mmCIF file of C-alpha atoms in Angstrom:
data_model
loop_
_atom_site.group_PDB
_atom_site.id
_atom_site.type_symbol
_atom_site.label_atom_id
_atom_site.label_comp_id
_atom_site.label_asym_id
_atom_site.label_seq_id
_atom_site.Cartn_x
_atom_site.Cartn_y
_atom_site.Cartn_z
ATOM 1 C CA UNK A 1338 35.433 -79.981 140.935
ATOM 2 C CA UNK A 1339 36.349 -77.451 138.091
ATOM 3 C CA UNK A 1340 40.031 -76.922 139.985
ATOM 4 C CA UNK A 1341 40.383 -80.484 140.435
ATOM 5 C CA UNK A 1342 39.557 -81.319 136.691
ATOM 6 C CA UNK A 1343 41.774 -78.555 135.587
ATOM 7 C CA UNK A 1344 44.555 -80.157 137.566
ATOM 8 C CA UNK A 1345 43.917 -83.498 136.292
ATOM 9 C CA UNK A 1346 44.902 -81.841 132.665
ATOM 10 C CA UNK A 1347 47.337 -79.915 133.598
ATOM 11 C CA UNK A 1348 49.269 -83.144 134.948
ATOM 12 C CA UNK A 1349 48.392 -84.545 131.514
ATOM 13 C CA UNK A 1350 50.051 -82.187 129.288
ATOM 14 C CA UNK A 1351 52.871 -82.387 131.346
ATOM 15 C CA UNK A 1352 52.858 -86.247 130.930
ATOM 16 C CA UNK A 1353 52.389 -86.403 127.136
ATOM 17 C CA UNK A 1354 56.192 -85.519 126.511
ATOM 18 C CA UNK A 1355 55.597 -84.176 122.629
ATOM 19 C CA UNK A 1356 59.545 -83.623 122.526
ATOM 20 C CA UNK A 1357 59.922 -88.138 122.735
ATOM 21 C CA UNK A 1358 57.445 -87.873 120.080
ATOM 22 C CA UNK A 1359 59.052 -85.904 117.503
ATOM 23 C CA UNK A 1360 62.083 -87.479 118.099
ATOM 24 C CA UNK A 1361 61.353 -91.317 118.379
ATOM 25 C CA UNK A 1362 58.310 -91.693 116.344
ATOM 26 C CA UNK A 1363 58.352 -88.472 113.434
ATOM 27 C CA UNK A 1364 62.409 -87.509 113.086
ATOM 28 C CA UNK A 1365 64.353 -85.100 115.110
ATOM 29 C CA UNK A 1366 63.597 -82.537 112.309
ATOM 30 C CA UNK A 1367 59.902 -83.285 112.624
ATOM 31 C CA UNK A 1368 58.540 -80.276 114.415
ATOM 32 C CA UNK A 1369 58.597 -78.626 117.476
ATOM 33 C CA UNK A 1370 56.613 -78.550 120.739
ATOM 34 C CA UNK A 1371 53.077 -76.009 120.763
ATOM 35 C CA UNK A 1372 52.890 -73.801 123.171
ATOM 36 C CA UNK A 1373 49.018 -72.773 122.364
ATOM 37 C CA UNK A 1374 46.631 -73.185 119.567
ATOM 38 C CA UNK A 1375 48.093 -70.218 116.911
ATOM 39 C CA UNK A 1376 50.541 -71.773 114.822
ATOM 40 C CA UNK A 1377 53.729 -70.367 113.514
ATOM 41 C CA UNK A 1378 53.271 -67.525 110.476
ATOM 42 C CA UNK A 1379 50.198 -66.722 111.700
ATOM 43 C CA UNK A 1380 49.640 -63.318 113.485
ATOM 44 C CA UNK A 1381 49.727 -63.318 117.073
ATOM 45 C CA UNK A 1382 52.277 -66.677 117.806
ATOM 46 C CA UNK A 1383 54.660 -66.151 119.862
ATOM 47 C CA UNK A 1384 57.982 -67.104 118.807
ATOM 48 C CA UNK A 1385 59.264 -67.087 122.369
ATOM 49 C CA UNK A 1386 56.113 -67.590 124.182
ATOM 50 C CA UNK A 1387 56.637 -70.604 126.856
ATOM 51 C CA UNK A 1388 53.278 -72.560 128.043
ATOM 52 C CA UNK A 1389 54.282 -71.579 131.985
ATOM 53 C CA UNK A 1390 51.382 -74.686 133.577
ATOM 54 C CA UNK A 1391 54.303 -77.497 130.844
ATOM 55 C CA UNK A 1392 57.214 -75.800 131.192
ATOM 56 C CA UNK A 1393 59.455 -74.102 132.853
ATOM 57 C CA UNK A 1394 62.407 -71.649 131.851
ATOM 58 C CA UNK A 1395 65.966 -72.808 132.228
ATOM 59 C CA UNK A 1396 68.373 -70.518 130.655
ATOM 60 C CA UNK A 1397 66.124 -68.627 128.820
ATOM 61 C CA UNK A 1398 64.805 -72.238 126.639
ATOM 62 C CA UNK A 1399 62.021 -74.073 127.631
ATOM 63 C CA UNK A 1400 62.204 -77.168 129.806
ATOM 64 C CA UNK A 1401 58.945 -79.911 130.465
ATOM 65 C CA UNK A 1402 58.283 -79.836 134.142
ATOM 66 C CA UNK A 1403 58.886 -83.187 136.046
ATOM 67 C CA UNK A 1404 56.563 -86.175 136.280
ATOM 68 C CA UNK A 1405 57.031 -85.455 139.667
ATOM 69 C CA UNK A 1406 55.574 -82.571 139.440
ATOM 70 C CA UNK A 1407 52.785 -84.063 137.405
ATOM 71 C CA UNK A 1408 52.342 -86.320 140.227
ATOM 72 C CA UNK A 1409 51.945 -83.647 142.149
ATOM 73 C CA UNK A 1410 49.136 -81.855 140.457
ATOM 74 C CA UNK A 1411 47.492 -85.370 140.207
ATOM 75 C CA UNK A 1412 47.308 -85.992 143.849
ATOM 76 C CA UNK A 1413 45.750 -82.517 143.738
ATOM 77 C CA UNK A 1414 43.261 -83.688 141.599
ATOM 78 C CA UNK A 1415 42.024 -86.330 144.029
ATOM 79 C CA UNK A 1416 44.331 -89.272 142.472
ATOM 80 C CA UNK A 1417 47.400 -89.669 143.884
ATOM 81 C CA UNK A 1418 49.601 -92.141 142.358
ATOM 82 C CA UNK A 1419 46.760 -92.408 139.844
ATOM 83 C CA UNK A 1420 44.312 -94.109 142.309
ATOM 84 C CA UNK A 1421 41.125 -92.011 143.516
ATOM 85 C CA UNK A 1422 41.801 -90.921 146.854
ATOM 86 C CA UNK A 1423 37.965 -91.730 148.259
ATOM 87 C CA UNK A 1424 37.581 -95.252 146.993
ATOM 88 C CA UNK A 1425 41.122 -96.145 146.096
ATOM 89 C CA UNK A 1426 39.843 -97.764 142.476
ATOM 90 C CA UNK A 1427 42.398 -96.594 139.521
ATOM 91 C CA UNK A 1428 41.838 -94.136 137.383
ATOM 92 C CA UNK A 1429 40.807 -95.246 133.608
ATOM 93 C CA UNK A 1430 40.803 -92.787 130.789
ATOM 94 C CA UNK A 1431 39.230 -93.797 127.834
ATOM 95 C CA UNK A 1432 40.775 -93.197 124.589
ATOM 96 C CA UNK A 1433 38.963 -93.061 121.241
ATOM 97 C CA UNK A 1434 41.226 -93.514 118.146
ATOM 98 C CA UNK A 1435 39.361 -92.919 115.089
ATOM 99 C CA UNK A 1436 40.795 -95.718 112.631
ATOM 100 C CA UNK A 1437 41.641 -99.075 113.090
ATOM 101 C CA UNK A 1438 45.052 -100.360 114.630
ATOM 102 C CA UNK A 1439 47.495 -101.445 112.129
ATOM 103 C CA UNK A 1440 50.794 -102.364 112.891
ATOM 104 C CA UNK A 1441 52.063 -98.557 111.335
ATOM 105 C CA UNK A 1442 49.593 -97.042 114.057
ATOM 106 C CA UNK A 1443 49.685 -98.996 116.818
ATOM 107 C CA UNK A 1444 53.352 -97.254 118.091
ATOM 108 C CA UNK A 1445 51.735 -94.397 117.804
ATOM 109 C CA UNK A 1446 48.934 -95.641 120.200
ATOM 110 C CA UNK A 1447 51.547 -97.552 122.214
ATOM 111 C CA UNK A 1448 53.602 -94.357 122.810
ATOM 112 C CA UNK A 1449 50.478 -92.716 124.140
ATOM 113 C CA UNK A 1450 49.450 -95.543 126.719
ATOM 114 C CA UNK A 1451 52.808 -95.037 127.832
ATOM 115 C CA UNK A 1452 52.885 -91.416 128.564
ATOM 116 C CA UNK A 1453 49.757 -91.594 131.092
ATOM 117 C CA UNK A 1454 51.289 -94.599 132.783
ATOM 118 C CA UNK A 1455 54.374 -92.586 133.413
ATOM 119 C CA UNK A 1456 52.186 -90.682 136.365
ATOM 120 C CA UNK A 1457 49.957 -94.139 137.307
ATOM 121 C CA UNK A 1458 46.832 -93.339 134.874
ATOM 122 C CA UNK A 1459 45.582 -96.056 132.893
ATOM 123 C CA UNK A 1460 44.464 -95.473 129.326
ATOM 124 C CA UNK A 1461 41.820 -97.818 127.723
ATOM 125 C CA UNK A 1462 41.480 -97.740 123.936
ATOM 126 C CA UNK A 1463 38.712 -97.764 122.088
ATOM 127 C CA UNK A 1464 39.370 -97.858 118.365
ATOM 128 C CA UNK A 1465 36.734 -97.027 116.075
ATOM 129 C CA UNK A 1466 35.604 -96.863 112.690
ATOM 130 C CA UNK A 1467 35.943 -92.521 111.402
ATOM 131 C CA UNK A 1468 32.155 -92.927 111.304
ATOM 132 C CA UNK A 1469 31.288 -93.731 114.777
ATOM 133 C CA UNK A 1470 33.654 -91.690 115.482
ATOM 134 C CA UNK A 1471 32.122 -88.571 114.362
ATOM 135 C CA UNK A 1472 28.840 -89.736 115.813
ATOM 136 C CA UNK A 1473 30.724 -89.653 119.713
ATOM 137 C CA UNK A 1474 32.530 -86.093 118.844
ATOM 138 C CA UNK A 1475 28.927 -84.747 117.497
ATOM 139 C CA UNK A 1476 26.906 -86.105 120.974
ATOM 140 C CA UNK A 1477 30.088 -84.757 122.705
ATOM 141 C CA UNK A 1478 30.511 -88.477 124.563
ATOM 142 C CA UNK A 1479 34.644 -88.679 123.543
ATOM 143 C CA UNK A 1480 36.750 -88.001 126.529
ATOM 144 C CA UNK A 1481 40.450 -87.885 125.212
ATOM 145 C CA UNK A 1482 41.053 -88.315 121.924
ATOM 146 C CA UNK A 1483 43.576 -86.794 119.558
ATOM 147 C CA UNK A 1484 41.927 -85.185 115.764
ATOM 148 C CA UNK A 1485 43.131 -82.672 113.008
ATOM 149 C CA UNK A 1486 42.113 -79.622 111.899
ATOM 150 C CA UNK A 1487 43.236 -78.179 108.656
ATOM 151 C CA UNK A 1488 42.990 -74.152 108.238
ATOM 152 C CA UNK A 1489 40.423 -72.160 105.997
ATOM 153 C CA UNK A 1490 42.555 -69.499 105.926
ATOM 154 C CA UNK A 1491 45.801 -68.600 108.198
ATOM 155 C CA UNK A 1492 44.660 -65.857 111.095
ATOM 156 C CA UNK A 1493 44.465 -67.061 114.228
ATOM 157 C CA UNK A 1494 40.156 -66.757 114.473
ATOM 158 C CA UNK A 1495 40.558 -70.005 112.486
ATOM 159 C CA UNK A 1496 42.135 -71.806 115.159
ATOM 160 C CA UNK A 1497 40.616 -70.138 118.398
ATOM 161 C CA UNK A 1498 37.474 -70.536 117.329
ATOM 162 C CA UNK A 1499 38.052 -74.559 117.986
ATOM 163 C CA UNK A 1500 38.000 -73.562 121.671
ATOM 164 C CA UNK A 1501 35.161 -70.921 121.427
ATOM 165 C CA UNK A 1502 32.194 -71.929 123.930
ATOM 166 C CA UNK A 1503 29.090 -71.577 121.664
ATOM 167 C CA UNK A 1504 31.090 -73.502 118.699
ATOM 168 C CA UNK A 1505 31.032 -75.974 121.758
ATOM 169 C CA UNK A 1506 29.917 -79.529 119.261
ATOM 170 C CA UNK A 1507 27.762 -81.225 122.116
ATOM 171 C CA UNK A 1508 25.478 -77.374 122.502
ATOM 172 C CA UNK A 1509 25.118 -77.657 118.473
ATOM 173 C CA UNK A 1510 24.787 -80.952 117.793
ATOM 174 C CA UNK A 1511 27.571 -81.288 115.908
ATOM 175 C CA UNK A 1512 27.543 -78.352 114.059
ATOM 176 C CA UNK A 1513 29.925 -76.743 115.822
ATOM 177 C CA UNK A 1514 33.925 -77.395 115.391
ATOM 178 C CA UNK A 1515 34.817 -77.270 119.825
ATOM 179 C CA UNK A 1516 35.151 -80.967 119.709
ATOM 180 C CA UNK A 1517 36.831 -80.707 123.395
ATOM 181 C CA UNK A 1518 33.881 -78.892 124.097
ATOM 182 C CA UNK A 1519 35.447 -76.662 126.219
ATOM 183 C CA UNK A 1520 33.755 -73.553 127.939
ATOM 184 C CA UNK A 1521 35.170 -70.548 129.757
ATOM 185 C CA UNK A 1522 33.299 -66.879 129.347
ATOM 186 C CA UNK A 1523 36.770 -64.716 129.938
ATOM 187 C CA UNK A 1524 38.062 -66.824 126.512
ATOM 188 C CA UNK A 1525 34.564 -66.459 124.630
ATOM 189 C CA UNK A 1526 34.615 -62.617 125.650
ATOM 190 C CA UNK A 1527 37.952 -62.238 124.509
ATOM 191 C CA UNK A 1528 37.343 -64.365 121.805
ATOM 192 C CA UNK A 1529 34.066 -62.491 120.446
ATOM 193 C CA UNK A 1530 36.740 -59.298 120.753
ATOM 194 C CA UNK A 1531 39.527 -60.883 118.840
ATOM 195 C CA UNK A 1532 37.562 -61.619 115.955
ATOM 196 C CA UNK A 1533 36.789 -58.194 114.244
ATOM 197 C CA UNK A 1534 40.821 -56.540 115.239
ATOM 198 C CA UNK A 1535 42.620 -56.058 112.612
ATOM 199 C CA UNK A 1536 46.493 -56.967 112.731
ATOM 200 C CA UNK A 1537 47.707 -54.772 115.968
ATOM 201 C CA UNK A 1538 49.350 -54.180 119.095
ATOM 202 C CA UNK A 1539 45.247 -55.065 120.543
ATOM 203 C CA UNK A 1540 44.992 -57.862 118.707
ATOM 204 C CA UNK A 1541 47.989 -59.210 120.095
ATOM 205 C CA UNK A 1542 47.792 -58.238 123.791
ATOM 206 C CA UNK A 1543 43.972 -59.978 123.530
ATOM 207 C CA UNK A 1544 45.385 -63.081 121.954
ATOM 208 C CA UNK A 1545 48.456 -63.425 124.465
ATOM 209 C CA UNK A 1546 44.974 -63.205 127.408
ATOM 210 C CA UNK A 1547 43.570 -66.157 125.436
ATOM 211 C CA UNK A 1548 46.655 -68.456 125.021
ATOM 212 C CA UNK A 1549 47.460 -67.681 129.277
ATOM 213 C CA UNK A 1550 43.454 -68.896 129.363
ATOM 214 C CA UNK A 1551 43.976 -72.054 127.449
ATOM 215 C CA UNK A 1552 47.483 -72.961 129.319
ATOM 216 C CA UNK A 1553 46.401 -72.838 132.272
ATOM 217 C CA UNK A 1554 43.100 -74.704 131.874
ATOM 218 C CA UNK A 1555 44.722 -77.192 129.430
ATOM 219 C CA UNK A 1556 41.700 -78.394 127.316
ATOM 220 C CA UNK A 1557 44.127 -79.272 124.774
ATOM 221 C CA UNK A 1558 47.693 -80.946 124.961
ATOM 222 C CA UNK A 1559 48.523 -78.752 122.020
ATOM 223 C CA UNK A 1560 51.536 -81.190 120.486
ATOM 224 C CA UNK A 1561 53.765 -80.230 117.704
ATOM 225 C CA UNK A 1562 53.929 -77.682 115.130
ATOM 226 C CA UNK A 1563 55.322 -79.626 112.339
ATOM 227 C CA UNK A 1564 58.040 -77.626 109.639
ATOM 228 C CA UNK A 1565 57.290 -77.838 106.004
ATOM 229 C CA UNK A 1566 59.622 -78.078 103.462
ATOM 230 C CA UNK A 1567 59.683 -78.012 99.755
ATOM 231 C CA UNK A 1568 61.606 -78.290 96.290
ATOM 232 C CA UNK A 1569 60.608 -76.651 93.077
ATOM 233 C CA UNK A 1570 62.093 -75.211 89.728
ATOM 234 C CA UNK A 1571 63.108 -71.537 89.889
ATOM 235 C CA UNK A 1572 60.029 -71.532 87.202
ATOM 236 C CA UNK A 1573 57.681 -71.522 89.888
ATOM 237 C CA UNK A 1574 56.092 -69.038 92.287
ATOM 238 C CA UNK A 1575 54.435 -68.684 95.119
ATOM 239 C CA UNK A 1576 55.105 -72.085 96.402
ATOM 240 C CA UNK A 1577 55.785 -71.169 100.143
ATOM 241 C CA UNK A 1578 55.557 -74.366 102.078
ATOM 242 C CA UNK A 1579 53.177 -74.543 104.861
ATOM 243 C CA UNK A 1580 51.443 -77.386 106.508
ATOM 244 C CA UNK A 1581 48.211 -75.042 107.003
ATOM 245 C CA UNK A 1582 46.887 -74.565 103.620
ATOM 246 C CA UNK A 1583 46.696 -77.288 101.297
ATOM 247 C CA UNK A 1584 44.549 -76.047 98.469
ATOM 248 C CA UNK A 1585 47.987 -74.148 96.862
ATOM 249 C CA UNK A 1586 47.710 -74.809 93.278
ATOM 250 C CA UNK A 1587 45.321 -72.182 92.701
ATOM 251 C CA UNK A 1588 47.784 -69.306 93.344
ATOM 252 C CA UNK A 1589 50.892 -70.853 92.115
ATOM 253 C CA UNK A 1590 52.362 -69.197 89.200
ATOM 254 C CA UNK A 1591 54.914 -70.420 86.421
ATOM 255 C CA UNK A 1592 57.365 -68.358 83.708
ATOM 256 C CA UNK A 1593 56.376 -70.063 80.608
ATOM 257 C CA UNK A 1594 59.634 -68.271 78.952
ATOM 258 C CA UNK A 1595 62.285 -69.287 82.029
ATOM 259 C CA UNK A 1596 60.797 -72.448 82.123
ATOM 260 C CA UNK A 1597 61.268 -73.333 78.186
ATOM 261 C CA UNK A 1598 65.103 -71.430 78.519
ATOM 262 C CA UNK A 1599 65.831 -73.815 81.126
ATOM 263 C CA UNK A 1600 64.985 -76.979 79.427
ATOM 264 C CA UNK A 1601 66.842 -75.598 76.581
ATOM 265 C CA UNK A 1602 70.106 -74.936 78.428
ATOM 266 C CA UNK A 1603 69.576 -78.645 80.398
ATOM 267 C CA UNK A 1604 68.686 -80.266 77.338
ATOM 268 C CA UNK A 1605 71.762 -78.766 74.850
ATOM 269 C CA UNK A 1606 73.699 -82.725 73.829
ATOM 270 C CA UNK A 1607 77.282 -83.080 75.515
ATOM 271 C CA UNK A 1608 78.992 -85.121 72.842
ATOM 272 C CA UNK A 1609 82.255 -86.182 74.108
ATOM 273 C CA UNK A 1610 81.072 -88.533 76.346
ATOM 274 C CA UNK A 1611 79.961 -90.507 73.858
ATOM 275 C CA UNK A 1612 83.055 -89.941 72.329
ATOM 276 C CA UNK A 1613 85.065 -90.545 75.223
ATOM 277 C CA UNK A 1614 83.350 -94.540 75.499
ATOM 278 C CA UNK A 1615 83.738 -94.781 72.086
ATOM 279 C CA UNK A 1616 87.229 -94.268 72.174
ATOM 280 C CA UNK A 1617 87.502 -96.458 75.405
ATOM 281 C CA UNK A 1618 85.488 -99.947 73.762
ATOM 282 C CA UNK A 1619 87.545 -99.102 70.570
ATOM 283 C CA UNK A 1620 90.981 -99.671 73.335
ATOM 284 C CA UNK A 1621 89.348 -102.444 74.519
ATOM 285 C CA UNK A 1622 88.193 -104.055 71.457
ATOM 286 C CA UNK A 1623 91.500 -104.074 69.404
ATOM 287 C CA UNK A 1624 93.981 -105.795 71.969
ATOM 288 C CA UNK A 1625 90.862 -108.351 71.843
ATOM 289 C CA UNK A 1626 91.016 -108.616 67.886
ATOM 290 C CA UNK A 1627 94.696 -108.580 68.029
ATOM 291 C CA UNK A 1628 94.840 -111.919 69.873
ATOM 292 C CA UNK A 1629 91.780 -113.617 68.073
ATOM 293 C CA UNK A 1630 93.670 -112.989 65.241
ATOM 294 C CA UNK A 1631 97.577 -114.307 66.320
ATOM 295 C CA UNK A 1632 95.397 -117.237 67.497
ATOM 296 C CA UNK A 1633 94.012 -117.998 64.324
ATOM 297 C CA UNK A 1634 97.398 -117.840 62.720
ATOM 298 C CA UNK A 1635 99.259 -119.933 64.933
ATOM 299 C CA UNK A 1636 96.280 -122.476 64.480
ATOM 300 C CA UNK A 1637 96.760 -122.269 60.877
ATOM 301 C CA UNK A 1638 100.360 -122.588 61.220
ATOM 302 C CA UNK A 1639 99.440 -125.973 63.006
ATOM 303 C CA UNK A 1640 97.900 -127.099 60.469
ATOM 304 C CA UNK A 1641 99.578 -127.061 58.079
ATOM 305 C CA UNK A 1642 102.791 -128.496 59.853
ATOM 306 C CA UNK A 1643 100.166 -131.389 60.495
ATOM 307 C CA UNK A 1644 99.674 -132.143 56.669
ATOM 308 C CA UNK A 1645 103.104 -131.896 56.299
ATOM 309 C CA UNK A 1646 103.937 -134.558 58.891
ATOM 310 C CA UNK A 1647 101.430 -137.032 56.694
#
């Protein structure tokens, strides 16, 4: 049952095509397909890694596997052609969405129906308020859904620790943060190692153990890591753009005497401008004044050759 689950997900994440996503519903310059749950910047990401169970390696890039071979690992999993092979019924998939379905959203949710029906699978929705929502996730009764998680702090314990068993939300009653609620003792050992390295060749050999742990049991479809981008004054430091930590003000700093130079040179007045329209209604005006004023004689000249007619 565990192989045939694990297959089922596996087929999944091949499914979801993250790559559509960025590039039909965020913008081409979006993000990029995750290949586990460390982020970029953070110690212990692979630039290069490749999630082998999504992709495989053409030329040295990575390439999503078929839905064919999707289909495959879903027949595998006891549905083939997303029907389960004993009783022939179809196989429903129920997913919560935590807000409701406004017309900005419901692409979004569209999109996703879509990507399970490319290998048969139905998808049923089941919007909810963010309140009952967190009341399924604590009892552990959500069975795919798709939820944020913003960093503490960027090492990777901060995001592993999502997938850690005992942090497993159903076992605590919530109190945990493994909303998937997924368990494996090779990743909690490795995890429970993980935590107290320091920055090292270790550190990363035990982390590259965990990410082949979570790619091939696929508890996550780990999506996109999204780029960050920013624009400041040369005034200000340590504005690094990152979509991890929000909470940057704190450590920004500013040059009170670069800043106040700056404005200075910006705000020096450029006069000839204003000397240059000047000039240019001045043109304008006398050709205008010039024929109000012929007109005015020749009317004059009128009239008097009027009185003189009388």
């Amino acid at each position: 049952e565990q192989i045939r689950n694990r297959k089922l997900r596996q087929a999944l994440s091949i499914a979801i095509d993250w790559e559509e996503f960025v590039r039909v519903l965020e913008s081409k310059a979006a993000g990029e397909p995750a290949m586990s749950a460390v982020p970029p910047e953070v110690f212990g990401f692979r630039r290069n890694g490749i999630n082998p169970t999504v992709y495989d390696v053409v030329d040295g890039k990575p390439k999503r596997k078929s839905i064919e071979a999707a289909k495959k690992l879903l027949a595998e999993a006891g549905y083939p052609d997303g029907r389960d092979a004993k009783t022939g019924q179809p196989l429903v998939l129920n997913y919560d969405y935590q807000r409701a379905l406004t017309p900005e959203l419901k692409a979004e949710v569209e999109w996703m129906v879509k990507q399970f029906a490319k290998i048969g699978v139905q998808l049923e929705l089941r919007a909810t308020d963010y309140n009952r929502f967190q009341d399924k996730a604590d009892k552990g009764s959500l069975q795919i859904f798709w939820w944020g998680w913003q960093a503490d702090y960027p090492d990777a314990e901060n995001f592993l620790f999502l997938l850690y068993g005992p942090n497993s939300q159903a076992l605590t009653q919530g109190n945990g943060n493994n909303t998937a609620n997924y368990q494996s003792p090779e990743f909690d050992k490795l995890f429970e190692e993980m935590k107290y390295l320091d920055d090292g060749p270790r550190k990363q050999q035990v982390m590259d153990q965990m990410a082949a742990i979570t790619q091939e049991d696929a508890p996550w479809a780990f999506g996109y890591n999204p780029y960050a981008g920013a624009v400041h004054h040369q005034w200000l430091g340590n504005v690094k753009p990152s979509p991890q930590i929000m909470d940057r003000l704190m450590y920004m700093k500013i040059d009170p005497a670069l800043r106040a130079a700056k404005i200075a040179e910006w705000n020096n007045p450029i006069w000839w401008p204003v000397v240059l329209i000047a000039l240019a209604l001045i043109a304008a005006v006398i050709p205008a004044f010039r024929t109000w004023k012929r007109r005015e004689r020749e009317n004059a000249a009128r009239g008097l050759a009027a009185s003189g007619a009388e």
